[in-house]
Every structure is written in C-alpha cells, then in structure tokens.
CSV table of C-alpha atoms and ligand atoms in Angstrom, one decimal:
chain,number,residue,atom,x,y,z
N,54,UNK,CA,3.2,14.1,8.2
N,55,UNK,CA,0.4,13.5,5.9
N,56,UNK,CA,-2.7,16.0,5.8
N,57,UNK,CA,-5.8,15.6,3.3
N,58,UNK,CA,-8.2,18.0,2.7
N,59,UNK,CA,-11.6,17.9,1.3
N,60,UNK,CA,-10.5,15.1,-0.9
N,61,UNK,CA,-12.7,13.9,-3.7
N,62,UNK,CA,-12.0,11.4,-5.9
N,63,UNK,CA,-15.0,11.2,-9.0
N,64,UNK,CA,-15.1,7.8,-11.4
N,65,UNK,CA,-17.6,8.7,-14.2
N,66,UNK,CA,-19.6,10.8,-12.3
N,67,UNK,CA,-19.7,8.8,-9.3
N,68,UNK,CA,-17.6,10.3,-6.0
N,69,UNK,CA,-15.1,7.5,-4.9
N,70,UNK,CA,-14.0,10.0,-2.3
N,71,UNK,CA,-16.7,12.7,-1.2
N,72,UNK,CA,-15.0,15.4,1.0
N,73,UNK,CA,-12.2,13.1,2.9
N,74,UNK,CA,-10.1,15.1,5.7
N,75,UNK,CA,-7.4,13.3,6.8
N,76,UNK,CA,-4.1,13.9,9.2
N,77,UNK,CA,-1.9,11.4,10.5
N,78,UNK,CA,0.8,12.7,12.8
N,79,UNK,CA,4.8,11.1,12.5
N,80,UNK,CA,4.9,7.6,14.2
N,81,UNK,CA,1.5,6.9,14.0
N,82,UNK,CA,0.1,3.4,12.9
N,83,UNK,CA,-3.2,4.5,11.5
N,84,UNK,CA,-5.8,1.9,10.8
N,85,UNK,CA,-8.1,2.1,7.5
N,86,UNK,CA,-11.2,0.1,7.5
N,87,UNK,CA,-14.5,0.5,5.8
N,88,UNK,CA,-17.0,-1.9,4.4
N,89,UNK,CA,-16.2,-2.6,0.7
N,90,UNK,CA,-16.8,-0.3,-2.1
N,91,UNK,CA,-16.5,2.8,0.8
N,92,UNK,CA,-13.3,4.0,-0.9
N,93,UNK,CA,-10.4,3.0,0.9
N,94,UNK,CA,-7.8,1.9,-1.7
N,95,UNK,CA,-9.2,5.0,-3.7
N,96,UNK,CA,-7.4,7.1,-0.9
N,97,UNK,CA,-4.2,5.0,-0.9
N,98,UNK,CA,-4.3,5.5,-4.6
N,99,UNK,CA,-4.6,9.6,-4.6
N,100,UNK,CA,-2.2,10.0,-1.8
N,101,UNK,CA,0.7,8.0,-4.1
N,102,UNK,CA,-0.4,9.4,-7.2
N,103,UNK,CA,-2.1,6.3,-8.9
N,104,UNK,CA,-5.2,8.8,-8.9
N,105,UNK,CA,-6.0,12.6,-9.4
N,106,UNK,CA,-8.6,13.8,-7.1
N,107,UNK,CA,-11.2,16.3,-8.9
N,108,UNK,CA,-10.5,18.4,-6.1
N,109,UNK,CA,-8.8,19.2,-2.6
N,110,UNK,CA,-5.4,18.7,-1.5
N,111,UNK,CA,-2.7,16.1,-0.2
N,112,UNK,CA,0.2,17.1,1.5
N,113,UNK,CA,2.9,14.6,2.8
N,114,UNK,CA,5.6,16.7,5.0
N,115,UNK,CA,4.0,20.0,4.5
N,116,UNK,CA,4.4,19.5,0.4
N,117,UNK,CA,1.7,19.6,-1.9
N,118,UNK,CA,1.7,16.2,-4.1
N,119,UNK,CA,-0.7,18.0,-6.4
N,120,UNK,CA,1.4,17.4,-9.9
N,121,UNK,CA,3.9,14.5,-9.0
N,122,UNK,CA,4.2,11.2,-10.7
N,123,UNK,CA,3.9,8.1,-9.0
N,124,UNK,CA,7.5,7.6,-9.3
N,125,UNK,CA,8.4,11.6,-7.8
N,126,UNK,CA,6.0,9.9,-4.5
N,127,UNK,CA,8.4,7.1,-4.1
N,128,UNK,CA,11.3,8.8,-4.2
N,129,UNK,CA,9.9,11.7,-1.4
N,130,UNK,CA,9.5,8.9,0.4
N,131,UNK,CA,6.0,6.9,0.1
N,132,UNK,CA,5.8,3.5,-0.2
N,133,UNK,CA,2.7,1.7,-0.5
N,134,UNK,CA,1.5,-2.4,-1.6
N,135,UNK,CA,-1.2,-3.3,-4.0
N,136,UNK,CA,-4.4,-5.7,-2.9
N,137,UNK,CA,-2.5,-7.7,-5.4
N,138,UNK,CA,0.8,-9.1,-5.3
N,139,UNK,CA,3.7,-7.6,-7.3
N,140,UNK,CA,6.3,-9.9,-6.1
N,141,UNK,CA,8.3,-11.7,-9.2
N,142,UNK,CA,8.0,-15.3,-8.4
N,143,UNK,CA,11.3,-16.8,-10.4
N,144,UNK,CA,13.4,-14.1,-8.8
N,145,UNK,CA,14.3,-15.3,-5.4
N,146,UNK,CA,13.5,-13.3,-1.6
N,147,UNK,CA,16.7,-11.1,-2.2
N,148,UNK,CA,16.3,-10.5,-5.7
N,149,UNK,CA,13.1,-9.0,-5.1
N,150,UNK,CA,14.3,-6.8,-2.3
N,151,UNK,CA,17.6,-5.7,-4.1
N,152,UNK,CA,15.3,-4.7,-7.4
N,153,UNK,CA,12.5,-3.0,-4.9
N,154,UNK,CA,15.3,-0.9,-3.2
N,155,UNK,CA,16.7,-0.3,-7.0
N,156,UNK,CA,14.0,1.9,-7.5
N,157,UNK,CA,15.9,4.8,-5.3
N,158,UNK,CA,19.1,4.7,-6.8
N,159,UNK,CA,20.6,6.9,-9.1
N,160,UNK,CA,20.6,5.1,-12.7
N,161,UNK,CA,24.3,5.0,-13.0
N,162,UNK,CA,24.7,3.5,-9.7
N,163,UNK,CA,22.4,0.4,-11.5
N,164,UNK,CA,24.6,0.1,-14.1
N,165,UNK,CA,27.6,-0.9,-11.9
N,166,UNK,CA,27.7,-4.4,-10.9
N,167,UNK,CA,26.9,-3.9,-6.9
N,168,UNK,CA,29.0,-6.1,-4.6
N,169,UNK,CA,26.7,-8.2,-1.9
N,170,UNK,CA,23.8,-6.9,-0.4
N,171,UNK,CA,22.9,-3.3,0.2
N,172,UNK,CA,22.1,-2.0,3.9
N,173,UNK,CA,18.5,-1.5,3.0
N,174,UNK,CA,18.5,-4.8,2.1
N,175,UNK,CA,19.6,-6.3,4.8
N,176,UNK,CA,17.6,-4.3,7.1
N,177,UNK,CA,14.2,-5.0,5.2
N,178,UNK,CA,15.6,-8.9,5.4
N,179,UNK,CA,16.2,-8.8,9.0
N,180,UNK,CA,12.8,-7.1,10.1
N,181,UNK,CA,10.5,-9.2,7.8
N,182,UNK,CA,12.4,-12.6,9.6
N,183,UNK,CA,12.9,-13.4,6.0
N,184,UNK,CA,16.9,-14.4,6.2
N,185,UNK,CA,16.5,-18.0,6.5
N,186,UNK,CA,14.7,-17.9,2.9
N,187,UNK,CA,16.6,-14.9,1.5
N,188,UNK,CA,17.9,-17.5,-1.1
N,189,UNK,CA,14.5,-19.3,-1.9
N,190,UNK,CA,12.5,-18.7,-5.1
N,191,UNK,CA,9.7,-16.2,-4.2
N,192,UNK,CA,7.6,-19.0,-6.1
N,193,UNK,CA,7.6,-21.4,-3.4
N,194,UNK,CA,6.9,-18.8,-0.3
N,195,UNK,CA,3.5,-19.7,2.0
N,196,UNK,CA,1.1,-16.6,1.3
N,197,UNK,CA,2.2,-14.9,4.8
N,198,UNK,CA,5.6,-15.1,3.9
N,199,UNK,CA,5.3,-14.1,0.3
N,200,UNK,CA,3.3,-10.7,2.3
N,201,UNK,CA,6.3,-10.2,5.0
N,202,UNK,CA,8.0,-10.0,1.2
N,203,UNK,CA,5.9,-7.1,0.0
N,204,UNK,CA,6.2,-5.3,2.8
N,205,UNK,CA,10.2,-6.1,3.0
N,206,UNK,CA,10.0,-5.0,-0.7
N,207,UNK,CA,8.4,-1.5,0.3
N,208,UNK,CA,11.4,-1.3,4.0
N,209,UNK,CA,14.3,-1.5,1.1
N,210,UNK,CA,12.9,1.7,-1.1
N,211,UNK,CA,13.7,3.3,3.1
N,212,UNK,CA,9.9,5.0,2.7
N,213,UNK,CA,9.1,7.5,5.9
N,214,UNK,CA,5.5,7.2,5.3
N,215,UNK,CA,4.3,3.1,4.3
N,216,UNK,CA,0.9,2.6,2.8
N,217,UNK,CA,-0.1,-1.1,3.6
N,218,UNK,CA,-3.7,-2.9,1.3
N,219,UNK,CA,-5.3,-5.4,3.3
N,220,UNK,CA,-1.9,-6.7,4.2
N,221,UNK,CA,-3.4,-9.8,6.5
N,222,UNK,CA,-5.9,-10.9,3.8
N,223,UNK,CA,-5.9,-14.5,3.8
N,224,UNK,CA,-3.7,-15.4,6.1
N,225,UNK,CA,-4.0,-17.7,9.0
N,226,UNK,CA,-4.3,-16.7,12.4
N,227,UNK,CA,-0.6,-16.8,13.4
N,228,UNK,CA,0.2,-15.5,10.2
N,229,UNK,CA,-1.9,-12.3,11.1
N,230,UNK,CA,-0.5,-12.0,14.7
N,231,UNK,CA,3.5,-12.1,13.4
N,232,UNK,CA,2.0,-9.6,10.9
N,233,UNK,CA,0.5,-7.2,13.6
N,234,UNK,CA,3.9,-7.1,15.3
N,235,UNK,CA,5.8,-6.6,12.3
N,236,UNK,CA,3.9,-3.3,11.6
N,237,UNK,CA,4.2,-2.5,15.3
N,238,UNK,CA,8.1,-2.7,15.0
N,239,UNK,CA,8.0,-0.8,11.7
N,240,UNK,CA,5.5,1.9,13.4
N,241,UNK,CA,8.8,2.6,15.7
N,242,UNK,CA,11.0,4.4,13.0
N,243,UNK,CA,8.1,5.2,10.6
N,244,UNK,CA,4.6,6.1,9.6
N,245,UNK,CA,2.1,3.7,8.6
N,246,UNK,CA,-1.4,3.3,7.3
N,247,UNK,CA,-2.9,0.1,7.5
N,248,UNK,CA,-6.2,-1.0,5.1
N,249,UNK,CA,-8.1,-3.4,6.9
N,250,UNK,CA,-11.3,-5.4,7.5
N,251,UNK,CA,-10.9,-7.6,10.4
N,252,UNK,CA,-11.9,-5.8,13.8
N,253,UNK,CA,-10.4,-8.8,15.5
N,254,UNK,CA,-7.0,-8.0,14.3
N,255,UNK,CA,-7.9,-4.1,14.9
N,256,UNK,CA,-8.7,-4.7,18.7
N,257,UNK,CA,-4.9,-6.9,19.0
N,258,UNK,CA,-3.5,-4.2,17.2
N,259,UNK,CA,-4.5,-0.4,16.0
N,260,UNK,CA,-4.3,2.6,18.4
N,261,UNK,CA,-5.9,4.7,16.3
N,262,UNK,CA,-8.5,4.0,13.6
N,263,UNK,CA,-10.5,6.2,10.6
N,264,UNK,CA,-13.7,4.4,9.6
N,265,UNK,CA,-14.5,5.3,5.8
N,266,UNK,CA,-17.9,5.1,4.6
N,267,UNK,CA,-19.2,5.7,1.2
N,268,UNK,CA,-16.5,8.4,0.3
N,269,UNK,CA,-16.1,10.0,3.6
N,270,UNK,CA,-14.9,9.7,7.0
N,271,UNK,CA,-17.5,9.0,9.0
N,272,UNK,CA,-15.9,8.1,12.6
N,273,UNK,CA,-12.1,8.1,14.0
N,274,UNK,CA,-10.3,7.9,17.1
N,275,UNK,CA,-9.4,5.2,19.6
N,276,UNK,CA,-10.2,1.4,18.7
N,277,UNK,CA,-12.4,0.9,21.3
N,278,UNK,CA,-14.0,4.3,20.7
N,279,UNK,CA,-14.8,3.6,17.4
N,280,UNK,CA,-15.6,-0.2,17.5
N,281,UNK,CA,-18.2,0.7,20.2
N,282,UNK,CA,-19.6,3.5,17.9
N,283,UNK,CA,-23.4,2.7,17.3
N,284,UNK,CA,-22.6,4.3,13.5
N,285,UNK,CA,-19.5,1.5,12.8
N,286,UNK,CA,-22.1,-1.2,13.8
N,287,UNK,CA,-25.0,0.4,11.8
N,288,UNK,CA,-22.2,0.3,8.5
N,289,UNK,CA,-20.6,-3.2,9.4
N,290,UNK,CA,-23.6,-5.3,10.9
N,291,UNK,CA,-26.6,-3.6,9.5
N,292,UNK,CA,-27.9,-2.8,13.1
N,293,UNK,CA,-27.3,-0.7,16.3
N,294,UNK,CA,-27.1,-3.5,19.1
N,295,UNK,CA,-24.2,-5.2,20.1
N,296,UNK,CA,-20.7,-4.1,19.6
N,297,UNK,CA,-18.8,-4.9,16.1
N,298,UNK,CA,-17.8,-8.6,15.9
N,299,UNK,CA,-19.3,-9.8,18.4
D,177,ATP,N1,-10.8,3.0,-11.6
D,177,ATP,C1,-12.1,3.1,-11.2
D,177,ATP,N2,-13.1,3.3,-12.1
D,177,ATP,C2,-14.4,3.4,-11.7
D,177,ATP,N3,-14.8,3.2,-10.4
D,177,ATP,C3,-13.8,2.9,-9.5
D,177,ATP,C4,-12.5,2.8,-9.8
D,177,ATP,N4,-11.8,2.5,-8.7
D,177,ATP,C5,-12.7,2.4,-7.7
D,177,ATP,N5,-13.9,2.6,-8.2
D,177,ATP,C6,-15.2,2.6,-7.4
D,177,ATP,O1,-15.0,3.5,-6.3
D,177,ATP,C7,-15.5,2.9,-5.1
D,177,ATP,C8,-14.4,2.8,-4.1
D,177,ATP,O2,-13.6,1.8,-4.4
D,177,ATP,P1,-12.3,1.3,-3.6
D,177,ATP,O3,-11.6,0.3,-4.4
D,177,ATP,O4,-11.5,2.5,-3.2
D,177,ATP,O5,-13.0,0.7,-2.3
D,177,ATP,P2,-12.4,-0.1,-1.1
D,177,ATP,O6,-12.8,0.5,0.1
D,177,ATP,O7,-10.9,-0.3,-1.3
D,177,ATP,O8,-13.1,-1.6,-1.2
D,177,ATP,P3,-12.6,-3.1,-1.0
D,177,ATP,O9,-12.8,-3.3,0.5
D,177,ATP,O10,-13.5,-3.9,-1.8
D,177,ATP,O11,-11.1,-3.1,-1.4
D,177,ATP,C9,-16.2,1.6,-5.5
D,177,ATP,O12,-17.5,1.8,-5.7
D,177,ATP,C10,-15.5,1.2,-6.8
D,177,ATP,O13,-16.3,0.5,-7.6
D,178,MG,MG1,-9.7,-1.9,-1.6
C-alpha cells in the first residue's frame, strides 16, 4: 500500500529524514513513535506532499507521488491530521464534516445546494460516536471529542490510507482508550499510521511498530519486540536496563 525508499528529507543542510525505508501492507495499523525532533511528522509530511524529499521515493498503491500536490494526495486517497487542530470552531460537528468531505467532490456538485447529509457523512458521524453532538458548535467540544472530530473530518474525504499526528495528545485516560478502539475499528476497512509517544497506549494498542531515530528507522516489528529492544530504551530512557516505561 505504501512503500518508501531511501527517503531523505534536508532542512538547510540538516537531514530531517536520513535514508528512511518504509512499507506498510493494506490493513495494517502501523505505529510511529520516536523521541522528539527524530523526524516523524517530517515523514507524514513527505508522504502527503507538505514536503519534497531531496531524494528517494514514495509510492502509495504502486504510484509514484513524486510531483503531486497536496491536493492530487487527497484525492488518490490520503488523508492525514495536523499536531494542530484544523477544526472551524463556529461551524458546528456536521458542518465540519460536510466541508471536510467537500474537498472530494466535483466543483459543480458544490455549487448545488445538497439535500441532508451525505453517506460519508454519516458514516464518519456514526464511527467517531459523534451523533449526539452532530448539531453542537465545534467550539464547545472536550479536547477528545474535538480529536474524534479530526479524525471524523479525515473518514468523510473516504481516504484508503489515514495518516494520524499524535492523535491522543492530551487527552485523558479514557479519552485515549475510546481513541485506541476507534483506530482499531477504522484499521478494519483501512490503512493507518499512527504518530505516537506513549508506550502505554502502544502496548493496549499497536501490532506493529517503526521506531524513528534521528532521520532513520532504527528498529521495527512487534510491540513487545521493539519495546523490549535494548536500542528503544537506550533512545527513550537514556540507558539499557529495564524495559521502556517501566
Ligand atoms: N520546516 C522545517 N524547517 C527546518 N527544520 C525543520 C522543519 N521541519 C522540521 N524540522 C526539523 O527536522 C527535525 C524533525 O522534525 P519533526 O517535526 O519531523 O520531528 P517529530 O519527530 O515530529 O518531533 P515531535 O515529536 O516533536 O513532533 C527536527 O530537528 C526539526 O527541528
Ligand atoms: Mg511531530
């Protein structure tokens, strides 16, 4: 589904991305972590076209991105959040979905006043749990719900491949647990990437994780694989005893 090769991303002579090989396989849910600074939302950026890479190449479904707008990215079908919001706060919940799944239709289809609420919609309402407050000013949502939002935002553009930022920054604990079975249920029916810190959250929830580390990939595979990997602990703790997070 999506294959990166010898990535590298350079910011004023300084390699944000030094070499990265990546391939995630349909279906997976793919964990991204990575102390901060090691170049994480760099590669979110090259792979949707926020950012050229000096060199090497991205491929999502065996075409070459190389060239494409962000826009062209979107509409092949990869969706992605920001570590910042980009939710309109005096629109309400299903304002902000219908003008999120906007951005794949035709113009004309805009320009013709659009009976009640489109499947996407209504799907990307349904799976966030967001109907009750499909009404409400995005304003007043908690911070979990206002995130449920982004990623409802990114379900109504119907994206095969979702790119998610830190997605459970901030929240509170049962916050982070709906989260991690929201992108378990999206996982089903699509691809997903997940940027994360918290190896707490990564135990409860990743199969299958790619540790970044200044630029490069420097261990992947199975959670507990890579949480019990002396190199992980040397990058997150400093040290080689003990396992990460403990
Ligand atoms: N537009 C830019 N111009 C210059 N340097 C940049 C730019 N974007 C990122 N960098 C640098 O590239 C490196 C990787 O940044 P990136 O934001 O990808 O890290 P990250 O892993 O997402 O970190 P965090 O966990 O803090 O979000 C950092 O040293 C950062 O300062
Ligand atoms: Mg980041």
């Amino acid at each position: 589904m999506l294959e990166l090769r010898d990535v590298r991303v350079v910011f004023d002579g300084f390699a944000a991305l030094d070499g990265v090989d990546l391939t995630v396989p349909e279906g997976e849910l793919r964990f991204l972590i990575g102390p901060n600074g090691a170049g994480k939302t760099t590669l979110i950026d090259v792979i949707t076209g926020l950012t050229r890479p000096a060199s090497g190449t991205v491929r999502f479904e065996g075409r070459d991105l190389a060239g494409h707008k962000e826009h062209q990215i979107v509409r092949l079908g990869v969706g992605r959040t920001f570590q910042t919001s980009v939710v309109f706060e005096e629109l309400t919940v299903l304002e902000n979905l219908d003008l999120a799944a906007s951005f794949r239709r035709p113009l004309w289809s805009l320009a013709r006043r659009r009976k009640g609420v489109s499947d996407a919609v209504a799907e990307a309402l349904e799976r966030t749990g967001l109907q009750e407050l499909a009404e409400r000013s995005a304003g007043v949502l908690s911070h979990g719900q206002r995130q449920w939002l982004e990623i409802g935002m990114l379900l109504a553009q119907r994206p095969r491949l979702l790119l998610l930022d830190e997605p459970v920054a901030g929240m509170a604990r049962d916050e982070r647990e709906r989260t991690g079975e929201l992108l378990t249920r999206i996982a089903d029916d699509h691809t997903v990437i997940v940027v994360e810190h918290d190896m707490e959250f990564l135990r409860r929830h990743a199969s299958a994780v790619t540790v970044l580390h200044e630029g490069r990939v420097l261990v992947e595979g199975a959670v507990e694989q890579v949480s019990a990997d002396p190199r992980v602990q040397e990058v997150y703790l400093g040290r080689r005893t003990d396992a990460v997070g403990k």
